[in-house]
Coordinates of C-alpha atoms in Angstrom, one line a residue:
M1 CA 11.1 -24.3 5.2
M2 CA 9.3 -21.4 3.5
T3 CA 6.3 -21.8 5.8
G4 CA 8.5 -21.8 8.9
L5 CA 10.3 -18.6 7.7
F6 CA 7.0 -17.0 6.9
I7 CA 5.5 -17.7 10.3
S8 CA 8.7 -16.6 12.0
E9 CA 8.6 -13.3 10.1
L10 CA 4.9 -12.8 11.0
E11 CA 5.7 -13.4 14.6
R12 CA 8.6 -10.9 14.6
T13 CA 6.5 -8.3 12.8
F14 CA 3.5 -8.4 15.2
K15 CA 5.8 -8.5 18.2
R16 CA 7.2 -5.1 17.3
K17 CA 5.8 -2.1 19.2
K18 CA 5.9 0.0 16.0
T19 CA 3.6 -2.4 14.2
A20 CA 1.0 -2.2 17.0
A21 CA 1.4 1.6 17.1
V22 CA 1.0 2.1 13.4
L23 CA -2.0 -0.2 13.2
A24 CA -3.6 1.6 16.1
V25 CA -3.0 5.0 14.5
Y26 CA -4.5 3.7 11.2
A27 CA -7.6 2.3 13.1
G28 CA -8.0 5.7 14.7
L29 CA -7.7 7.5 11.4
L30 CA -10.3 5.1 9.9
A31 CA -12.8 5.8 12.6
F32 CA -12.1 9.6 12.5
I33 CA -12.4 9.9 8.7
W34 CA -15.5 7.8 8.7
F35 CA -17.1 10.1 11.2
F36 CA -16.6 13.1 9.1
F37 CA -17.2 11.1 5.9
Q38 CA -20.7 10.3 7.2
R39 CA -21.5 13.8 8.4
G40 CA -20.2 15.6 5.4
G41 CA -21.8 13.5 2.7
I42 CA -19.4 14.9 0.0
S43 CA -16.1 13.5 -1.2
F44 CA -13.8 13.9 -4.3
F45 CA -12.6 11.8 -7.2
D46 CA -9.8 14.4 -7.5
A47 CA -9.2 18.1 -6.8
D48 CA -11.6 19.1 -9.6
H49 CA -14.4 16.6 -9.2
D50 CA -16.6 16.4 -6.1
V51 CA -19.2 13.7 -5.6
K52 CA -22.0 12.9 -3.2
I53 CA -21.3 9.8 -1.1
D54 CA -23.8 7.0 -1.4
S55 CA -24.2 3.4 -0.6
L56 CA -22.4 2.2 -3.7
N57 CA -19.4 4.5 -4.0
S58 CA -18.4 4.8 -0.3
A59 CA -15.7 2.1 -0.3
P60 CA -13.5 3.7 -3.0
L61 CA -14.0 7.2 -1.6
L62 CA -13.1 6.1 1.9
L63 CA -9.8 4.7 0.6
R64 CA -9.2 8.0 -1.2
D65 CA -9.1 9.8 2.2
L66 CA -6.9 7.1 3.7
S67 CA -4.5 6.4 0.9
F68 CA -2.1 9.2 1.8
A69 CA -1.6 7.7 5.3
I70 CA -1.0 4.3 3.8
T71 CA 1.5 5.5 1.3
F72 CA 3.5 8.0 3.4
I73 CA 3.1 6.6 6.9
V74 CA 2.1 3.0 7.1
I75 CA 4.1 1.4 4.4
P76 CA 7.4 3.3 4.9
M77 CA 7.4 2.6 8.6
F78 CA 6.6 -1.1 8.2
V79 CA 9.2 -1.5 5.5
A80 CA 11.9 0.5 7.3
D81 CA 11.3 -1.5 10.5
S82 CA 11.4 -4.9 8.7
F83 CA 14.3 -4.4 6.2
N84 CA 16.5 -1.9 8.1
G85 CA 15.4 -2.0 11.8
E86 CA 16.2 -5.7 12.2
Y87 CA 19.6 -5.2 10.6
T88 CA 20.6 -2.2 12.8
S89 CA 19.3 -3.8 15.9
G90 CA 21.1 -7.1 15.2
A91 CA 18.0 -9.2 15.1
L92 CA 18.6 -10.1 11.4
R93 CA 21.9 -11.7 12.3
M94 CA 20.2 -14.2 14.4
V95 CA 18.1 -15.2 11.4
L96 CA 20.9 -15.3 8.9
I97 CA 23.2 -17.5 11.0
R98 CA 20.8 -20.3 10.2
P99 CA 21.0 -22.0 6.8
H100 CA 18.4 -19.8 5.1
H101 CA 18.8 -18.8 1.5
R102 CA 18.9 -15.0 1.3
V103 CA 16.5 -14.9 -1.7
K104 CA 13.9 -16.9 0.3
L105 CA 14.3 -14.6 3.3
F106 CA 13.8 -11.5 1.2
F107 CA 10.7 -12.8 -0.5
V108 CA 9.3 -13.9 2.9
K109 CA 9.9 -10.4 4.3
W110 CA 8.5 -8.8 1.2
A111 CA 5.4 -11.1 1.2
V112 CA 4.7 -10.3 4.9
Q113 CA 4.7 -6.6 4.1
C114 CA 2.3 -7.2 1.2
L115 CA 0.1 -9.2 3.5
L116 CA -0.1 -6.4 6.1
V117 CA -1.2 -3.9 3.4
F118 CA -3.6 -6.4 2.0
I119 CA -5.2 -6.9 5.4
I120 CA -5.4 -3.1 5.9
L121 CA -7.1 -2.7 2.5
C122 CA -9.6 -5.5 3.2
I123 CA -10.6 -3.9 6.5
T124 CA -11.0 -0.5 4.8
W125 CA -13.0 -2.1 2.0
L126 CA -15.3 -3.9 4.4
V127 CA -15.9 -0.8 6.5
G128 CA -16.5 1.3 3.5
T129 CA -18.8 -1.2 1.8
C130 CA -20.8 -2.5 4.9
L131 CA -21.2 0.9 6.7
G132 CA -21.9 2.5 3.3
R133 CA -24.8 0.2 2.8
M134 CA -26.1 0.7 6.3
V135 CA -25.5 4.4 6.8
M136 CA -25.1 6.3 3.6
P137 CA -28.1 7.2 1.3
H138 CA -29.3 4.1 -0.5
V139 CA -29.1 4.3 -4.3
N140 CA -29.6 1.7 -7.1
G141 CA -27.0 3.3 -9.3
T142 CA -24.0 5.6 -8.9
T143 CA -21.8 7.6 -11.3
F144 CA -18.0 7.4 -11.1
L145 CA -15.4 9.7 -12.7
G146 CA -15.7 9.8 -16.5
G147 CA -19.5 9.4 -16.4
Q148 CA -19.7 5.7 -15.7
T149 CA -23.1 5.0 -14.2
L150 CA -23.1 1.5 -12.6
G151 CA -25.7 -0.5 -10.7
T152 CA -25.2 -2.5 -7.6
V153 CA -23.1 -5.3 -9.1
G154 CA -21.2 -3.0 -11.4
A155 CA -20.3 -0.7 -8.5
L156 CA -19.1 -3.7 -6.5
L157 CA -16.9 -4.9 -9.3
Y158 CA -15.6 -1.3 -9.8
S159 CA -14.8 -1.1 -6.1
L160 CA -12.9 -4.4 -6.1
K161 CA -10.9 -3.4 -9.2
F162 CA -10.2 0.0 -7.7
Y163 CA -8.8 -1.6 -4.5
G164 CA -6.9 -4.2 -6.6
I165 CA -5.1 -1.5 -8.6
C166 CA -4.3 0.5 -5.5
F167 CA -2.9 -2.7 -3.9
C168 CA -0.6 -3.2 -6.9
I169 CA 0.7 0.4 -6.5
F170 CA 1.2 -0.2 -2.8
I171 CA 3.3 -3.3 -3.6
A172 CA 5.5 -1.1 -5.8
V173 CA 5.9 1.3 -2.9
I174 CA 6.9 -1.6 -0.7
S175 CA 9.4 -2.7 -3.2
I176 CA 11.0 0.7 -3.6
G177 CA 11.0 1.2 0.1
S178 CA 12.7 -2.1 0.7
I179 CA 15.6 -1.1 -1.7
L180 CA 16.2 2.1 0.2
S181 CA 15.9 0.4 3.5
V182 CA 18.6 -2.0 2.6
L183 CA 20.9 0.8 1.4
M184 CA 20.4 3.3 4.3
P185 CA 22.4 3.1 7.5
N186 CA 19.4 3.3 9.9
S187 CA 15.6 3.1 9.9
I188 CA 15.0 6.8 10.2
L189 CA 17.0 7.6 7.1
S190 CA 15.2 4.7 5.4
Y191 CA 11.9 6.2 6.2
V192 CA 12.9 9.7 5.0
A193 CA 14.5 8.3 1.8
T194 CA 11.3 6.4 0.9
I195 CA 9.2 9.5 1.4
G196 CA 11.7 11.6 -0.6
A197 CA 11.6 9.0 -3.4
L198 CA 7.8 9.0 -3.6
I199 CA 7.6 12.8 -3.6
G200 CA 10.5 13.1 -6.0
S201 CA 8.9 10.7 -8.5
V202 CA 6.4 13.5 -9.4
Y203 CA 9.3 15.6 -10.6
V204 CA 10.9 12.8 -12.6
S205 CA 7.8 12.2 -14.8
D206 CA 4.1 13.1 -14.7
K207 CA 3.4 9.4 -15.4
L208 CA 4.8 8.5 -11.9
S209 CA 2.4 10.9 -10.1
F210 CA 0.4 7.8 -9.0
F211 CA 3.0 7.3 -6.3
F212 CA 2.0 10.6 -4.8
S213 CA -1.7 10.6 -5.5
V214 CA -2.6 6.9 -5.6
T215 CA -6.4 7.0 -5.6
D216 CA -6.8 10.1 -7.8
S217 CA -4.7 8.4 -10.5
V218 CA -6.7 5.1 -10.2
F219 CA -10.0 7.0 -10.6
H220 CA -8.6 8.6 -13.8
E221 CA -7.3 5.3 -15.1
L222 CA -10.6 3.5 -14.5
S223 CA -12.4 6.4 -16.4
R224 CA -10.4 5.6 -19.5
P225 CA -11.5 2.8 -21.8
N226 CA -8.9 0.1 -22.4
S227 CA -6.3 1.6 -20.1
E228 CA -3.0 -0.3 -20.2
F229 CA -1.6 1.4 -17.0
L230 CA -0.9 -1.9 -15.3
V231 CA 0.8 -3.6 -18.2
N232 CA 2.8 -0.6 -19.6
L233 CA 3.9 1.1 -16.5
L234 CA 3.1 -0.4 -13.1
F235 CA 4.1 -4.0 -13.7
P236 CA 7.5 -3.1 -15.3
I237 CA 8.3 -0.8 -12.3
L238 CA 7.4 -3.6 -9.9
L239 CA 9.6 -6.1 -11.9
I240 CA 12.6 -3.8 -12.1
S241 CA 12.4 -2.9 -8.4
L242 CA 12.3 -6.6 -7.4
I243 CA 15.3 -7.3 -9.6
I244 CA 17.2 -4.5 -7.9
N245 CA 16.0 -5.7 -4.5
L246 CA 17.4 -9.1 -5.1
F247 CA 20.7 -7.8 -6.4
V248 CA 21.2 -5.4 -3.4
W249 CA 19.9 -8.0 -0.9
K250 CA 22.5 -10.6 -2.1
K251 CA 25.4 -8.2 -2.2
K252 CA 24.7 -6.6 1.2
E253 CA 27.0 -7.7 4.0
W254 CA 24.4 -8.4 6.7
V255 CA 26.4 -10.2 9.3
G256 CA 29.9 -8.7 8.8

């Protein structure tokens, strides 16, 4: 049953014109940024620390230039279209008239959104890693923020960890966006509300600044020894947002 729901959600997602349009825009951004990435040769860990791009650090630095688009364009549009667009268009009613448990349907939709972002990150990592090795200056070691000098294997592990933490943050963004998309009356307001919540989080607490500057925050967390960012902050936010999601999803009158 879950497999059938998952495949059905995937089919509906990739049949939407917005999905194709957003993916095309992201692919264009990826190519555009890589072009200037290669020609410039300089990137940044944050606003105060620049760095020369080389064959070992290109993947994390490429994501830094693309993370804003993922956070504020790709995810909000995908989530609003999935969780709100189907409701306002009436497509969700056709799904819910079948004997599907609401909780299962929510997790299927949430998992598909996570899968889309995971695929985008995998493509970005492959482009940054492979083209970095082929095009950028070859080095045997590179230094990341905080003075960590790593060799080929260490830099690869750093890159995977960097992308993994960013993915966890993006999952939290998906979860927050899905709450707002269920509550808002249309997909445009859902998109605007998600953007507003992400920007507003900076004013709530400095600790939530990672929602606004994802990769800068991750560079800083990885520069700190024994950082407990995931355990103490990100995972609790993710858990609480999922609990709220389930409560709102079950209480929402979808077919009335």
